[in-house]
PDB file of C-alpha atoms in Angstrom:
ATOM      1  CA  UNK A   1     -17.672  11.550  -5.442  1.00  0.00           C
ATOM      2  CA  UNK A   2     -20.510  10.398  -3.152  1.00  0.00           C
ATOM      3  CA  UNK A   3     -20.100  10.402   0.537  1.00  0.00           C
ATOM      4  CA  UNK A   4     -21.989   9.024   3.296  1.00  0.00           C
ATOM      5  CA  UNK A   5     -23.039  11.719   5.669  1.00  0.00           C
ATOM      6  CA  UNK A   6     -23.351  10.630   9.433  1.00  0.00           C
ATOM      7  CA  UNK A   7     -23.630  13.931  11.492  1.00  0.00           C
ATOM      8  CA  UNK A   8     -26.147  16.033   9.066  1.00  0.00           C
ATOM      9  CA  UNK A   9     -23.328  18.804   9.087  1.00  0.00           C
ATOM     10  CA  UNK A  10     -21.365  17.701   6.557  1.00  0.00           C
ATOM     11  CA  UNK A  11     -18.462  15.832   8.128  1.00  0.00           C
ATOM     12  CA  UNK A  12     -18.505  12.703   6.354  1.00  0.00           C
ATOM     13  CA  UNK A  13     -18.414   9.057   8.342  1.00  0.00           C
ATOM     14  CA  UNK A  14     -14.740   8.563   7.839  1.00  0.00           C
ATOM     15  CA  UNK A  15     -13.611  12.070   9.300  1.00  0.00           C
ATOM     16  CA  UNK A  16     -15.407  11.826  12.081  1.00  0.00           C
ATOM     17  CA  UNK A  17     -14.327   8.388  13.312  1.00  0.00           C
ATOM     18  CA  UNK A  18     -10.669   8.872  11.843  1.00  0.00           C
ATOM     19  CA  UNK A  19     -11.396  12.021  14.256  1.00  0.00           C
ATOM     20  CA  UNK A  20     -12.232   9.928  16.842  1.00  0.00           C
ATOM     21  CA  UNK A  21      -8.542   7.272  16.025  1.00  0.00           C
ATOM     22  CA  UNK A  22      -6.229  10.271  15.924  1.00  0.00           C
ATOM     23  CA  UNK A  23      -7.295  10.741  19.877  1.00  0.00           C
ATOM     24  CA  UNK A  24      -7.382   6.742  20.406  1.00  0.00           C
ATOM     25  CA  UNK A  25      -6.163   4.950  17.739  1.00  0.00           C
ATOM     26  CA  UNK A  26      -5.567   1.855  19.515  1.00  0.00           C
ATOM     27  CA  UNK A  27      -9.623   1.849  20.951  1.00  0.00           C
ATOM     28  CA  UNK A  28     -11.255  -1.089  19.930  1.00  0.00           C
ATOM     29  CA  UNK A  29     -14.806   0.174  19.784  1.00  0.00           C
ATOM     30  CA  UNK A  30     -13.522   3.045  17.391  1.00  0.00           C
ATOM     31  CA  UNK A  31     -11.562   0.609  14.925  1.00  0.00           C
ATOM     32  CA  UNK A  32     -14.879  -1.795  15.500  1.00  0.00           C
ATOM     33  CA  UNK A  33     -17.225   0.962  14.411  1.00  0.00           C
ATOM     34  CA  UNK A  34     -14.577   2.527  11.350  1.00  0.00           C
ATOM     35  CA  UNK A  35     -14.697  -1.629  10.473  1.00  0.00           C
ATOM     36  CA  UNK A  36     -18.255  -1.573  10.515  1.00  0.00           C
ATOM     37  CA  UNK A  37     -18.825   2.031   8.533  1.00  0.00           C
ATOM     38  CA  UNK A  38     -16.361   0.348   5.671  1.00  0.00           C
ATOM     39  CA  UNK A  39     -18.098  -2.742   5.382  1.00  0.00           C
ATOM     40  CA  UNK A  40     -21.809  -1.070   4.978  1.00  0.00           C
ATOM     41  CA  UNK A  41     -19.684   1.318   2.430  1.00  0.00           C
ATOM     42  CA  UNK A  42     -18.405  -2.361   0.637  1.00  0.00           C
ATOM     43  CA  UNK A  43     -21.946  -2.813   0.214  1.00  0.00           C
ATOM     44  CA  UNK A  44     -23.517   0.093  -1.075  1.00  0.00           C
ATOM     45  CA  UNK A  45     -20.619  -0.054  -3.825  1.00  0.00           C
ATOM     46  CA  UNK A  46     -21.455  -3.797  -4.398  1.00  0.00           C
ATOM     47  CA  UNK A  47     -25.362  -2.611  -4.742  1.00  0.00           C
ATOM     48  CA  UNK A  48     -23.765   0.176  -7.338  1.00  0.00           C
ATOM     49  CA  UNK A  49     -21.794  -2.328  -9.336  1.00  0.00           C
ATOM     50  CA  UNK A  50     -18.694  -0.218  -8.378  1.00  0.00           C
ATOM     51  CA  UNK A  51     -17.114  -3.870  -7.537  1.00  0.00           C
ATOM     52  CA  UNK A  52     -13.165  -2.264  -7.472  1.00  0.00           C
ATOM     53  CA  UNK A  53     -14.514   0.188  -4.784  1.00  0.00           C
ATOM     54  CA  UNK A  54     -16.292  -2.599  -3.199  1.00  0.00           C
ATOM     55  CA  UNK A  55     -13.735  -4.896  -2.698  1.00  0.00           C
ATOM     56  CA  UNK A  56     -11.371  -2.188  -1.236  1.00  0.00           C
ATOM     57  CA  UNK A  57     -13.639  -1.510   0.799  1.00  0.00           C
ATOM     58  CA  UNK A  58     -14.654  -5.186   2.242  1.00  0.00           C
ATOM     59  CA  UNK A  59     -10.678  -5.669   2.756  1.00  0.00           C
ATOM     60  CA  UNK A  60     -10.066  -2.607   4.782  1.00  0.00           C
ATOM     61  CA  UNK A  61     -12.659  -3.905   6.845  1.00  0.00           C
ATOM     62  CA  UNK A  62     -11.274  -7.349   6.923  1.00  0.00           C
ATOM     63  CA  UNK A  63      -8.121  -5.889   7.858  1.00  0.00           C
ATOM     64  CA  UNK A  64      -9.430  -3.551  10.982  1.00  0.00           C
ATOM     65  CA  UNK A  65     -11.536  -6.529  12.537  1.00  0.00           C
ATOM     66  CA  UNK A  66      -8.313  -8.024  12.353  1.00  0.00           C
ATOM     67  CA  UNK A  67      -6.652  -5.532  14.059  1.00  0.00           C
ATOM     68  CA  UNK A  68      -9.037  -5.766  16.841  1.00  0.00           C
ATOM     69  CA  UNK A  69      -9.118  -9.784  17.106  1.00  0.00           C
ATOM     70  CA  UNK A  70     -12.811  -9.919  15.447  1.00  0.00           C
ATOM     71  CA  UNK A  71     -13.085 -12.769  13.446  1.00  0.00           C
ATOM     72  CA  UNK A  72     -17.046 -13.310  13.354  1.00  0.00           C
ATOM     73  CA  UNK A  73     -17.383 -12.176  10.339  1.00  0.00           C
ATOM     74  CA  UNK A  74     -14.131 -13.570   8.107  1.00  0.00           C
ATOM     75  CA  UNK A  75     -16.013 -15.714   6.098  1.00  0.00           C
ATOM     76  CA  UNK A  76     -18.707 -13.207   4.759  1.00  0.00           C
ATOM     77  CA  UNK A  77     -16.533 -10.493   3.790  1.00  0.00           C
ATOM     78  CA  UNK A  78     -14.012 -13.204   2.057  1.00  0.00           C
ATOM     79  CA  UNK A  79     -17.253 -14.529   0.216  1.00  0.00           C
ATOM     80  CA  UNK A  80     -18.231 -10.970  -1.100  1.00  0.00           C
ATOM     81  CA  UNK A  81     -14.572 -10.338  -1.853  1.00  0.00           C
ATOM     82  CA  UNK A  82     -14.682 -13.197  -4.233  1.00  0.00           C
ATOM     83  CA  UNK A  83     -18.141 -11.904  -5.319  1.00  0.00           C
ATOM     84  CA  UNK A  84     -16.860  -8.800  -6.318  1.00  0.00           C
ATOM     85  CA  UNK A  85     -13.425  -9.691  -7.564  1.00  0.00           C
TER      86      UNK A  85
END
């Protein structure tokens, strides 16, 4: 299974921020940056054709800017939803 690699030790992107949530899972700039590490994952699966994996992805991030009251970006991520669906 491929991972994205943010640290260069190994932890992968997701446990280090869910590291991050466990501590402060209410912190906005956390849930902004797990939104934001989701969406760029939505779009390397959308580049790979893997468009079930993509459009998990783009909702979970749809769903934590929500969370956090960022709406800026609804409209893309509901466009490459449909893209991918």
């Amino acid at each position: 299974k491929r991972r994205l690699i943010l640290d260069g030790k190994g932890k992968d992107d997701d446990n280090l921020i869910d590291e991050l949530l466990a501590e402060k899972p209410e912190d906005k700039e956390c849930l902004g940056i797990k939104s934001l590490i989701v969406f760029r994952k939505g779009e390397i699966a959308q580049t790979l054709k893997e468009r079930a994996e993509a459009k998990r992805f783009y909702q979970e991030s749809l769903a934590l800017d929500s969370k956090i009251g960022n709406h800026k970006g609804d409209q893309l991520i509901e466009r490459l939803i449909r893209e991918v669906s």
